[in-house]
Coordinates of N, CA and C and ligand atoms in Angstrom, one line a residue:
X11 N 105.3 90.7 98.7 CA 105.8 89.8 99.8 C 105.6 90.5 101.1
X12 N 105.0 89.7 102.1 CA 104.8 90.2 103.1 C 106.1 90.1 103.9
X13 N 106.0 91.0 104.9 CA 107.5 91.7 105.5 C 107.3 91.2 106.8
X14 N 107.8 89.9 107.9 CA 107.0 89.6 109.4 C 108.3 90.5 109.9
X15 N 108.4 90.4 111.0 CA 109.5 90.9 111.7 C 109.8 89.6 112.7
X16 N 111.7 89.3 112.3 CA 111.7 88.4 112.8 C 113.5 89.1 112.9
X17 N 113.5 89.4 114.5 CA 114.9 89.8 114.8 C 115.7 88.7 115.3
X18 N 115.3 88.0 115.0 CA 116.6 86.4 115.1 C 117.0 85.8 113.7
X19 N 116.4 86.7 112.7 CA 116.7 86.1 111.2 C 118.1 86.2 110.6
X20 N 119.0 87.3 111.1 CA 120.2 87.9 110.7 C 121.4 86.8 111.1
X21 N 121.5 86.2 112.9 CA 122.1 85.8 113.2 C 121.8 84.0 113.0
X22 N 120.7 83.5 112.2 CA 120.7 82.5 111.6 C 121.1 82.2 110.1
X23 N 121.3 83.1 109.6 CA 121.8 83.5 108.5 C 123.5 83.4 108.7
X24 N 123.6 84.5 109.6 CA 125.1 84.3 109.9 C 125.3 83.1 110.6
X25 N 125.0 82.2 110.6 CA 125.3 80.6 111.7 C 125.5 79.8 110.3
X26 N 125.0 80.2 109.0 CA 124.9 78.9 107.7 C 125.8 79.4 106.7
X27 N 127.1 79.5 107.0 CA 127.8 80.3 106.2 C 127.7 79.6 104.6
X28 N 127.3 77.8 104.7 CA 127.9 77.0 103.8 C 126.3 77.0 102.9
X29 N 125.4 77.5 103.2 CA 124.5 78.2 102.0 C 124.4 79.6 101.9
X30 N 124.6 80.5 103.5 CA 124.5 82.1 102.9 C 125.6 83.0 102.6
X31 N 126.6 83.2 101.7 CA 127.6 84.1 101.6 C 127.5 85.4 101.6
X32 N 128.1 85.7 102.7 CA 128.1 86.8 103.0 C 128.7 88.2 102.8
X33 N 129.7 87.4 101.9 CA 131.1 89.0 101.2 C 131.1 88.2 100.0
X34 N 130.0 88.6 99.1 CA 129.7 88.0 97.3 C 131.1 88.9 96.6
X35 N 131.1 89.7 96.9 CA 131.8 90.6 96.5 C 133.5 89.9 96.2
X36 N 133.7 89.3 97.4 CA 134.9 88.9 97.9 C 135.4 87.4 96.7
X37 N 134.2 86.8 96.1 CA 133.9 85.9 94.6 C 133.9 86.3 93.6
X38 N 133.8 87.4 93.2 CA 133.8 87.7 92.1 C 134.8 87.4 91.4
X39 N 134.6 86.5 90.1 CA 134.7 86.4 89.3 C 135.5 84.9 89.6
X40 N 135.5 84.4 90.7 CA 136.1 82.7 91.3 C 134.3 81.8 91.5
X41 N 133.7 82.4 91.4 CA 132.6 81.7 92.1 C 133.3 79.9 91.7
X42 N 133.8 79.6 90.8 CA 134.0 78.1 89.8 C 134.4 77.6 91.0
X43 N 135.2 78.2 91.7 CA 136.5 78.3 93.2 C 135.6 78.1 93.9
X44 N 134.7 78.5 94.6 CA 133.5 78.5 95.8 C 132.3 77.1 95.9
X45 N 132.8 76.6 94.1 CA 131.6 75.5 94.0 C 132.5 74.4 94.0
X46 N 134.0 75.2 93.5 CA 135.0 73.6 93.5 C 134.4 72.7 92.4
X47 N 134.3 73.2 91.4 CA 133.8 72.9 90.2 C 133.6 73.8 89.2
X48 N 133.7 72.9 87.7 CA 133.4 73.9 86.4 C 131.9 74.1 85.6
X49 N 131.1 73.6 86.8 CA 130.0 73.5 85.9 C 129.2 75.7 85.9
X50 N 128.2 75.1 85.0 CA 127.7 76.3 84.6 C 127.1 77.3 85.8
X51 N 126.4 78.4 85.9 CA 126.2 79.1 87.2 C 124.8 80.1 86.9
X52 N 123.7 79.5 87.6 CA 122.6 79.7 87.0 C 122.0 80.8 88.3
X53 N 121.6 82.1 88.2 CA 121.5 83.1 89.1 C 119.7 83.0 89.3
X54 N 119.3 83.3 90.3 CA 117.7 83.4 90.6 C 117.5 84.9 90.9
X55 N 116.9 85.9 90.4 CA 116.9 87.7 91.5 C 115.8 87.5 91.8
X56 N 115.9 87.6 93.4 CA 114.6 87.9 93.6 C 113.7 86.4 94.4
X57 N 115.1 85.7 94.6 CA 114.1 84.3 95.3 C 113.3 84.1 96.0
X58 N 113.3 85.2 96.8 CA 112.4 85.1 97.9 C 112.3 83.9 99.1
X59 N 111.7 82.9 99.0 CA 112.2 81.5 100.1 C 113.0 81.1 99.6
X60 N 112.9 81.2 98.0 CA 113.9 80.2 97.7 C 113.5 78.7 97.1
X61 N 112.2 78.5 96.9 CA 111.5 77.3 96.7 C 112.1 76.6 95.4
X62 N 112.1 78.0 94.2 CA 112.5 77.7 92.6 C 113.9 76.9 93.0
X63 N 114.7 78.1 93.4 CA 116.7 77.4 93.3 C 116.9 76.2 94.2
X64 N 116.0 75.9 95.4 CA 116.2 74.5 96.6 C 116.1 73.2 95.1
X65 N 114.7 73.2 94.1 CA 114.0 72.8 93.7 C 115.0 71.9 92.8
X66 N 115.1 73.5 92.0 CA 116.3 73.5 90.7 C 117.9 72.3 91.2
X67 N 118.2 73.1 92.2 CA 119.5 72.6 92.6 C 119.7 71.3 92.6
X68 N 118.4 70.4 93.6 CA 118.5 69.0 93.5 C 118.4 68.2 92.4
X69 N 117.5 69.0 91.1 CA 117.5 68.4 90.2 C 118.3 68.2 89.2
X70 N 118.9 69.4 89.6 CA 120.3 69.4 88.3 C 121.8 69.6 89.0
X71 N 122.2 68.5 89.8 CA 123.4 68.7 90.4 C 124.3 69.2 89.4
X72 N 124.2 68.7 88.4 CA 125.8 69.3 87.5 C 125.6 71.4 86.8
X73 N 124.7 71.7 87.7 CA 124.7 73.2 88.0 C 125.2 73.8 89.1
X74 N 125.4 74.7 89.0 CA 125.2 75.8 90.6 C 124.2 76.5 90.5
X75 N 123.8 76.7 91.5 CA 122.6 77.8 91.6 C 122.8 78.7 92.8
X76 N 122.2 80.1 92.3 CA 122.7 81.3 93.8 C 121.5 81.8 93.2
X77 N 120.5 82.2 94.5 CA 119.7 83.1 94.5 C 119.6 83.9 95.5
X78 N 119.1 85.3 94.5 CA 119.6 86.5 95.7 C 117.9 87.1 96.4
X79 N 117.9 87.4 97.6 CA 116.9 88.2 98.3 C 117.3 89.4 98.5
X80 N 116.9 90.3 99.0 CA 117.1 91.5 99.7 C 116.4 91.5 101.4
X81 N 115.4 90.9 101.2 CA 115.0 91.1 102.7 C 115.7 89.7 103.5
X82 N 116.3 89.7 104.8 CA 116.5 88.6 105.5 C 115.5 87.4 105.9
X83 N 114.7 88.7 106.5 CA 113.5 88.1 107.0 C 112.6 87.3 106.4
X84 N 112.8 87.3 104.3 CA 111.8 86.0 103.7 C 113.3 84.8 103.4
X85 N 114.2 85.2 103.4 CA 115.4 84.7 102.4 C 115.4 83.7 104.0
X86 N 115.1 84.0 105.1 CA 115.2 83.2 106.4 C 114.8 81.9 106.0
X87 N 113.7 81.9 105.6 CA 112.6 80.6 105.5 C 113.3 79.4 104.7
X88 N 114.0 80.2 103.7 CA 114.8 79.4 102.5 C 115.9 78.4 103.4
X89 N 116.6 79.1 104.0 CA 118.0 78.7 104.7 C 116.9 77.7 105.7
X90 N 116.0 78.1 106.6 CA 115.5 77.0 107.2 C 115.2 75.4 106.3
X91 N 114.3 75.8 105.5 CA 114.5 74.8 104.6 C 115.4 74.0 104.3
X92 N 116.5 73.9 103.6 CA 117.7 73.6 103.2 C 118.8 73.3 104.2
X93 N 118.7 73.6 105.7 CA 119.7 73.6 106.7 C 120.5 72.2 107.1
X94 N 119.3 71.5 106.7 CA 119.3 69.8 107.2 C 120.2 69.1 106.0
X95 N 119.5 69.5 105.1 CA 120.4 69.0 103.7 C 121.2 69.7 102.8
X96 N 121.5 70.6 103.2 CA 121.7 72.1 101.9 C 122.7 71.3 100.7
X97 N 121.9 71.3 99.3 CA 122.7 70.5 98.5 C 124.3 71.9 97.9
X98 N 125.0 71.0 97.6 CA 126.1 71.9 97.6 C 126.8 72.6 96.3
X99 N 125.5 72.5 95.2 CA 125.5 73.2 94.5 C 124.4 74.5 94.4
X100 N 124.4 74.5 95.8 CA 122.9 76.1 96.3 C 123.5 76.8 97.4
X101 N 123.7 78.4 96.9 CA 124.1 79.3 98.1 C 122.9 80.5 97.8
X102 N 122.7 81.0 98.6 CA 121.8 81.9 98.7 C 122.7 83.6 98.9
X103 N 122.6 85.0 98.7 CA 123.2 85.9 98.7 C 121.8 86.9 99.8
X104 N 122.1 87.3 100.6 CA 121.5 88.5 101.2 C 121.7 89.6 100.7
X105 N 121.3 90.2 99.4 CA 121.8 91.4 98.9 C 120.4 91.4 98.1
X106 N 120.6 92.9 97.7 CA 120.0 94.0 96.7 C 120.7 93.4 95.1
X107 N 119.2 93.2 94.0 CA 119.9 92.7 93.3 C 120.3 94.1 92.1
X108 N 120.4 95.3 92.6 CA 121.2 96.8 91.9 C 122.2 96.2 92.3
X109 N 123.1 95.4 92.7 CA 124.4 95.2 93.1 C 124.9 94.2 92.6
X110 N 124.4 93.6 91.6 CA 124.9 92.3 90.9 C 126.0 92.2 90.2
X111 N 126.7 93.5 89.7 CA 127.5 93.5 89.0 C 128.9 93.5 90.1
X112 N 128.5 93.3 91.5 CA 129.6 93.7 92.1 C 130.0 92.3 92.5
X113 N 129.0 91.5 92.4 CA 129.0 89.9 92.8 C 129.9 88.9 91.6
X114 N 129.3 89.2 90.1 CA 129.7 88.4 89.8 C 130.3 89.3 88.5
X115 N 131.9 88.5 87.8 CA 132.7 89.0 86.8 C 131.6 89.2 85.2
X116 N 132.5 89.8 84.6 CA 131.8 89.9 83.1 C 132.2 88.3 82.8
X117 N 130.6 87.9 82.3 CA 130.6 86.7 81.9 C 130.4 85.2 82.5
X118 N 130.7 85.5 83.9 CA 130.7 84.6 84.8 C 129.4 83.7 84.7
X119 N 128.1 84.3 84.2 CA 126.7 83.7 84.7 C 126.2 82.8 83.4
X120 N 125.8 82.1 83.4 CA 125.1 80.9 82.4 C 123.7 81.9 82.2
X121 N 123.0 81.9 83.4 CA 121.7 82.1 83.1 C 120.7 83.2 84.4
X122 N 120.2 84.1 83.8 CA 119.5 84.6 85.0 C 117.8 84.2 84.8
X123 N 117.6 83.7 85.9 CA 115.9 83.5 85.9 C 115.3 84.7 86.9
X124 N 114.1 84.9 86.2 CA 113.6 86.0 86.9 C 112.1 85.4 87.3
X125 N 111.7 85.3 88.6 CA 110.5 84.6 88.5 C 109.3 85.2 89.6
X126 N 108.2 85.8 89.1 CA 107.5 86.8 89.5 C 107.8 88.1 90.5
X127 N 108.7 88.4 89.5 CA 108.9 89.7 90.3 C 108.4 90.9 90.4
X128 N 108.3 91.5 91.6 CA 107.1 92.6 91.8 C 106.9 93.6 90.6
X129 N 105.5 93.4 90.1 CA 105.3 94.6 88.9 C 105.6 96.5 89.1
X130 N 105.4 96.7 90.3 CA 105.7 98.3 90.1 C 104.7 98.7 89.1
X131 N 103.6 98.5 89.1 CA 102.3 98.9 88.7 C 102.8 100.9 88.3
X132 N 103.1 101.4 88.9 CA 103.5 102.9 88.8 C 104.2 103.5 88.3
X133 N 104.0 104.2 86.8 CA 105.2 104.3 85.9 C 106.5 105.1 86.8
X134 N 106.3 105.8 88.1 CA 107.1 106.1 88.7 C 108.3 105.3 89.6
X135 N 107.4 104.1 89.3 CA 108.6 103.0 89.9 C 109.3 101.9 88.8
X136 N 108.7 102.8 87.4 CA 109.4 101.5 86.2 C 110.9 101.1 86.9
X137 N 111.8 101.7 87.3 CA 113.3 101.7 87.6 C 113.6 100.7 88.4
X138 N 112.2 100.6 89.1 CA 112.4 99.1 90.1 C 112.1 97.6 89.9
X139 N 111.4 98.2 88.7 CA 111.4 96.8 87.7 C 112.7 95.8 87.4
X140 N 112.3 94.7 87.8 CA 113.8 93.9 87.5 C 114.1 93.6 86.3
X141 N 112.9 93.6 85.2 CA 113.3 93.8 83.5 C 113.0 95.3 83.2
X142 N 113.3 96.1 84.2 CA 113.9 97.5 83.7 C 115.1 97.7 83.3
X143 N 115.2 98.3 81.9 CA 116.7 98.4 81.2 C 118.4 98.8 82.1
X144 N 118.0 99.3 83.3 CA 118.9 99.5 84.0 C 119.3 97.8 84.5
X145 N 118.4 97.1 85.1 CA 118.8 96.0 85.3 C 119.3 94.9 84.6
X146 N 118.9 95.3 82.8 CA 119.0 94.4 82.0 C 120.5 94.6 81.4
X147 N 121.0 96.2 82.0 CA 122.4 96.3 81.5 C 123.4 95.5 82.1
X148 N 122.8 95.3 83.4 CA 123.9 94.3 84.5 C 123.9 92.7 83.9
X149 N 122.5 92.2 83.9 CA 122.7 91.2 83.6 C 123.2 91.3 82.2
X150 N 123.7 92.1 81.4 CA 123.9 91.7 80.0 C 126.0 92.1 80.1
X151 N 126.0 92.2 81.2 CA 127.8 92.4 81.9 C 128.0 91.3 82.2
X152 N 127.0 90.5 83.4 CA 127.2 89.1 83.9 C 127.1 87.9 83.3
X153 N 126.3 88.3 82.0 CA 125.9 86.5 81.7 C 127.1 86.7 80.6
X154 N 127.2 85.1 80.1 CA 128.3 84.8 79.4 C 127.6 85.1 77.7
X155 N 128.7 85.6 76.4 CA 127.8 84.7 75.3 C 126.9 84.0 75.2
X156 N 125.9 84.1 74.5 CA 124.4 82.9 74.4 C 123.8 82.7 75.7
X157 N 124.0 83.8 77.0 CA 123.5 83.1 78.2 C 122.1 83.9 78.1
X158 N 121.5 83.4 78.8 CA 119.8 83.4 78.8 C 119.2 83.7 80.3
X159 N 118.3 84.9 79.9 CA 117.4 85.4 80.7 C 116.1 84.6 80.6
X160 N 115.4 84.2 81.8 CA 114.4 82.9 81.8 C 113.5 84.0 82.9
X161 N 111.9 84.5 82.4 CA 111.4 85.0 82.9 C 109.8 84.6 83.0
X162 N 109.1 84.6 83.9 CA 108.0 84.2 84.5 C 107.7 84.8 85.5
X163 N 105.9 85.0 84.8 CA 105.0 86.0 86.1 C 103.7 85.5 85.5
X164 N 103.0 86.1 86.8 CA 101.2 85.8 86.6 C 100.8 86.8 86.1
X165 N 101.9 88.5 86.0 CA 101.5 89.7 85.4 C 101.0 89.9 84.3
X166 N 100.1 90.0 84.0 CA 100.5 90.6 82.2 C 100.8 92.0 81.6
X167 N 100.3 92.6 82.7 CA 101.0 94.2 82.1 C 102.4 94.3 82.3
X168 N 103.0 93.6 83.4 CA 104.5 93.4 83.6 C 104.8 92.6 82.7
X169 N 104.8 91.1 81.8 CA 105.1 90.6 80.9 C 104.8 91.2 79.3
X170 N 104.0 92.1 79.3 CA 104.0 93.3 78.1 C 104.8 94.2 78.3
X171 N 105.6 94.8 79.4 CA 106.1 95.4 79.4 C 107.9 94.7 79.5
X172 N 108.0 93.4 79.8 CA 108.9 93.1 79.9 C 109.2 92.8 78.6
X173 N 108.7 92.2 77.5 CA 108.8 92.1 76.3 C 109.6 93.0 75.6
X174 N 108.6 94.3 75.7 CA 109.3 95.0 75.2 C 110.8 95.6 75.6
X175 N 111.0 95.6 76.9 CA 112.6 96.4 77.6 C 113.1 95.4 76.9
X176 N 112.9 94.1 76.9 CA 113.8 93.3 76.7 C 114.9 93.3 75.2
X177 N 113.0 93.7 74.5 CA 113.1 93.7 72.9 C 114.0 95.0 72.6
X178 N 113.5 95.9 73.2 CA 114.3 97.3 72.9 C 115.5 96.8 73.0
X179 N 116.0 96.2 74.2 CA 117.4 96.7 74.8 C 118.7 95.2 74.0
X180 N 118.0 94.6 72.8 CA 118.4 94.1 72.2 C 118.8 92.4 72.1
X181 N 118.0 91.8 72.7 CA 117.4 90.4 73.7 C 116.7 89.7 72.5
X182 N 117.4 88.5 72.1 CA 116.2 87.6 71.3 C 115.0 86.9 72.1
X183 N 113.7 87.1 71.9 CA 112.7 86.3 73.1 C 112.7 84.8 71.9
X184 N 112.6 84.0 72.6 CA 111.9 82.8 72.3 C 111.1 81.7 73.6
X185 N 110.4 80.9 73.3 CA 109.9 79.8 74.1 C 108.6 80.8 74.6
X186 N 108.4 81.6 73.8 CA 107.2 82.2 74.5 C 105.6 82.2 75.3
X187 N 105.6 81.4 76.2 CA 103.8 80.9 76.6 C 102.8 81.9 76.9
X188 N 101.9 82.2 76.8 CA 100.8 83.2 77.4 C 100.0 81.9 78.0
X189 N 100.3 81.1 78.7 CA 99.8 80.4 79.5 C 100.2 79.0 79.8
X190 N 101.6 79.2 80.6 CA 102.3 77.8 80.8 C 102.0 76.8 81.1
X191 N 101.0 76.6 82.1 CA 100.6 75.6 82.5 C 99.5 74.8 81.7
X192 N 99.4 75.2 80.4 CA 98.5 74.6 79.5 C 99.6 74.3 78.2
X193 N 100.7 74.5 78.7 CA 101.8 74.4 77.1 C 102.5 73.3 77.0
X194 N 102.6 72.9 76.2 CA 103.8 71.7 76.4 C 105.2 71.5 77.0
X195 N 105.4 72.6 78.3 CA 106.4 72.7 78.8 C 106.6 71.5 79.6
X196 N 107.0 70.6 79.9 CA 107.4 69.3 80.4 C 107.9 69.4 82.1
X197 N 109.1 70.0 82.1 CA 109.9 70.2 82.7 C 110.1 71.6 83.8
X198 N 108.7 71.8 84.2 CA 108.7 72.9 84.6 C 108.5 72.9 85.9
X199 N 109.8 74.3 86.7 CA 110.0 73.9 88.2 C 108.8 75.0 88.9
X200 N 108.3 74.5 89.6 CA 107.1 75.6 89.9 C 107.7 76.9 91.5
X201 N 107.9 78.1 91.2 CA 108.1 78.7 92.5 C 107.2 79.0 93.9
X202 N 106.9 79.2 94.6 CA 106.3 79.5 95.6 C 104.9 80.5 95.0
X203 N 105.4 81.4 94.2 CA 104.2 82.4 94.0 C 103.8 81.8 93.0
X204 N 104.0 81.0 92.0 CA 103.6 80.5 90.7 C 102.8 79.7 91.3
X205 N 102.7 78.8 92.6 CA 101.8 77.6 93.1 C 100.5 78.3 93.4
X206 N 100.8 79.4 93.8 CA 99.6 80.3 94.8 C 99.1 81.3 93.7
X207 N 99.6 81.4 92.7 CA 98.6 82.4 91.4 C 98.2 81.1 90.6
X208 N 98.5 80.0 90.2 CA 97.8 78.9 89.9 C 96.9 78.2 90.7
X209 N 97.0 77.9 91.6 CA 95.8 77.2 92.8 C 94.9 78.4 92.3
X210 N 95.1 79.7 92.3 CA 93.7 80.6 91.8 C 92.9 80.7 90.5
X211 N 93.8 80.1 89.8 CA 93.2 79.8 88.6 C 94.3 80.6 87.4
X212 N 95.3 81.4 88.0 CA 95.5 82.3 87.2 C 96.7 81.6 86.2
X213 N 96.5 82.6 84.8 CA 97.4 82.2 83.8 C 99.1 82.1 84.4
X214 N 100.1 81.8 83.5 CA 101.3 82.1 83.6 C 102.2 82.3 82.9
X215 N 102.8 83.5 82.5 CA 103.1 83.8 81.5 C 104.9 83.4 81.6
X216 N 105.3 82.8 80.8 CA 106.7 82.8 80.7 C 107.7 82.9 78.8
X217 N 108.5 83.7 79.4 CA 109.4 83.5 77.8 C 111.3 83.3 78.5
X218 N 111.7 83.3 76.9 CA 113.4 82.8 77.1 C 114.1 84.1 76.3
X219 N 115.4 84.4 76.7 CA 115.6 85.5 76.2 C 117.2 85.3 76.1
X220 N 117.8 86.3 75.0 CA 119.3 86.0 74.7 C 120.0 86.7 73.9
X221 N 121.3 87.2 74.7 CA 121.4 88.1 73.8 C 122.8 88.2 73.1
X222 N 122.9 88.5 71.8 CA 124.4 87.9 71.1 C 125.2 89.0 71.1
X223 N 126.3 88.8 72.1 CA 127.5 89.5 72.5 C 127.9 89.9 70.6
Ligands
SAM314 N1 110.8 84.4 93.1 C1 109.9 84.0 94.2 C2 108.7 83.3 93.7 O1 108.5 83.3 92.5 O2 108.1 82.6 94.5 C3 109.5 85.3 95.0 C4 108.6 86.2 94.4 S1 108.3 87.7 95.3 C5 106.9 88.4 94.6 C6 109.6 88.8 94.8 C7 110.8 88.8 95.7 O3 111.8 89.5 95.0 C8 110.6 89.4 97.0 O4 111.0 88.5 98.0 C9 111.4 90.6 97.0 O5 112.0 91.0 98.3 C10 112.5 90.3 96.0 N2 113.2 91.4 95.4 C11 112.5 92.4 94.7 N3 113.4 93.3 94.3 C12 114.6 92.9 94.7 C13 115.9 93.4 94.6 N4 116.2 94.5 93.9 N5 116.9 92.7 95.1 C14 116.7 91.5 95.8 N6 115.5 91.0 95.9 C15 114.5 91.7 95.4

């Protein structure tokens, strides 16, 4: 992801309180409270604009959706988007997703989708892997019984590798594609980087994951 510098991104963020929340911390474990609703609560790491959860959201009002960025400056573009309409089952989090466990209670999450997240090519940076076992411990605090890890990349050494953390760390995989866009997947919401590694021709690898409390 490229990084612009855009020092008006912070205080636009702070102007949209009613998609960016700003003290996640301060929800934990009410999010049901913040949606004013009982439906399910489907998490994005890593959204980046935000194209997947805007996408997701409208399609499936009887969800919520929150996805988290770290940097302001791409998570900006998302809030632009959505500002006119922001549907109100979509909030967006400015946070680091090492901190998930402080956002949401044991059990609180339906589902975490992970959708091309930076490989870390460098066995020195496996840790920053977001299907690195340390990450997979949080989400396996947050999601509920039977809730599901939903992961997708154009990687394949990252999707061999995510297989396995997944498999080690005791995750059923199913729905497995080594190349989605040729699969019988129907219903498939396309993210920002998945449009731009396909327009190139490239494969895309996605699987479904779960793990029994
Ligand atoms: N999911 C989007 C898509 O598929 O179009 C964006 C993909 S982009 C390659 C990965 C995004 O994940 C970047 O915007 C990056 O800043 C964000 N990211 C990576 N590690 C993160 C972390 N630990 N916490 C929050 N965001 C993170």
């Amino acid at each position: 992801m490229r990084l612009r510098n855009k020092p008006w991104a912070a205080d636009l963020l702070e102007e949209h309180p009613e998609i960016v929340e700003k003290s996640p911390t301060e929800w934990r474990g009410n999010w049901k409270k913040k949606f004013a609703n009982d439906n399910p609560i489907y998490v994005e790491v890593g959204t980046g604009k935000g194209q997947f959860v805007t996408k997701m959201a409208k399609a499936n009002p009887d969800v919520n959706f929150i996805g988290i960025e770290k940097y302001e400056s791409v998570l900006v573009t998302g809030v632009q988007r959505v500002m006119e309409e922001a549907p109100s089952n979509l909030r967006f989090l400015q946070e680091d997703v090492k901190n998930i466990a402080d956002f949401f209670e044991s059990s609180e999450v339906d589902r975490v989708f992970i959708n091309f997240t930076d490989p870390w090519p460098k066995k020195r940076h496996a840790k920053r892997r977001l299907t690195h076992e340390y990450f997979l411990s949080m989400y396996e605090q947050i999601l509920k019984k039977d809730g599901e890890v939903h992961f997708k990349t154009d990687n394949q050494g990252l999707f061999e590798y995510s297989i396995e953390s997944l498999t080690h760390y005791g995750f059923q995989l199913k729905n497995i594609s080594l190349d989605l866009h040729n699969s019988d997947m129907t219903n498939n919401v396309m993210t920002e980087y998945e449009e731009r590694f396909s327009k190139k021709g490239m494969r895309i690898f996605r699987l479904e994951a779960s793990l029994k409390k």
